[in-house]
XYZ file of C-alpha atoms in Angstrom:
96
model
C 56.644 -10.199 85.156
C 57.792 -7.160 84.436
C 61.039 -6.675 83.179
C 62.983 -3.416 83.982
C 65.027 -1.981 80.641
C 67.802 0.165 80.464
C 69.867 2.332 78.127
C 73.433 2.236 77.838
C 73.501 5.742 79.189
C 71.825 4.693 81.906
C 74.077 1.858 82.606
C 77.229 4.241 81.771
C 75.884 6.145 84.606
C 76.111 3.538 87.202
C 79.407 2.117 88.987
C 80.534 -1.719 88.448
C 81.137 -3.432 91.264
C 82.838 -6.410 92.692
C 80.358 -8.020 95.161
C 83.484 -11.344 96.207
C 86.120 -8.336 96.930
C 84.213 -5.392 97.300
C 86.006 -3.337 94.291
C 84.532 -0.611 92.590
C 85.846 -1.650 88.862
C 84.124 1.538 87.519
C 81.898 2.885 85.120
C 80.646 0.944 81.830
C 82.422 2.155 78.628
C 81.205 -0.007 76.468
C 79.237 -3.478 75.339
C 79.196 -6.393 73.497
C 77.282 -8.387 71.723
C 76.277 -10.971 69.482
C 75.898 -11.109 65.557
C 72.277 -12.081 66.652
C 71.867 -8.513 69.381
C 72.547 -10.792 72.196
C 74.423 -8.910 74.840
C 77.817 -11.093 76.171
C 79.188 -8.633 78.758
C 80.081 -4.966 79.668
C 83.578 -3.068 78.943
C 84.888 -1.414 82.091
C 87.849 0.841 81.472
C 90.843 -0.569 82.947
C 93.121 1.514 85.356
C 96.007 3.287 82.937
C 99.985 3.473 84.878
C 102.064 5.608 84.589
C 103.967 4.667 81.373
C 100.495 4.476 79.591
C 98.919 7.224 80.922
C 98.311 9.275 77.161
C 97.330 5.731 75.833
C 94.802 3.961 75.511
C 94.706 0.940 79.003
C 93.057 -3.457 78.772
C 89.856 -3.081 79.406
C 88.264 -5.009 81.815
C 85.533 -7.596 80.767
C 82.376 -8.586 82.968
C 80.421 -12.000 81.284
C 76.254 -10.607 81.085
C 76.109 -14.010 83.541
C 78.343 -12.162 86.242
C 75.880 -9.294 87.289
C 74.034 -10.287 90.030
C 72.240 -7.186 90.480
C 71.777 -3.187 88.667
C 70.888 -1.134 91.058
C 69.549 2.423 90.705
C 73.518 3.935 91.115
C 75.244 0.508 91.012
C 75.790 -2.424 88.933
C 76.803 -5.733 91.366
C 78.887 -8.251 89.579
C 80.985 -11.305 91.002
C 83.955 -11.821 89.793
C 85.714 -14.323 91.488
C 89.444 -14.880 90.789
C 89.721 -11.067 89.086
C 88.225 -10.346 86.155
C 88.835 -10.691 82.334
C 91.122 -8.583 80.631
C 90.537 -7.579 76.616
C 93.953 -6.592 75.569
C 92.902 -2.864 73.531
C 94.968 -3.733 70.257
C 93.963 -3.156 66.185
C 94.812 -7.159 65.895
C 91.538 -8.092 68.056
C 89.559 -6.048 64.685
C 91.619 -7.938 62.078
C 88.718 -8.340 58.836
C 90.718 -11.213 57.540
């Protein structure tokens, strides 16, 4: 079986679309890995509000098992009931 491999740059260039509601979620801005290097999911930038336009916004986490298809221009995901939100906070990266 021939498995297609992608670089992060190739994935970041593709639009992420939720097939459950047809909503365009944006482009991949990051990926989350386990300590062993297994991909847990993609991170898509959250929408910025008027009050948060100059600060980082909450990011959307798309678990790897929710990816339906990686096509030429788009990554199709199925996120029924919404998407997981990753809070962009320094507290999330505490080394203690």
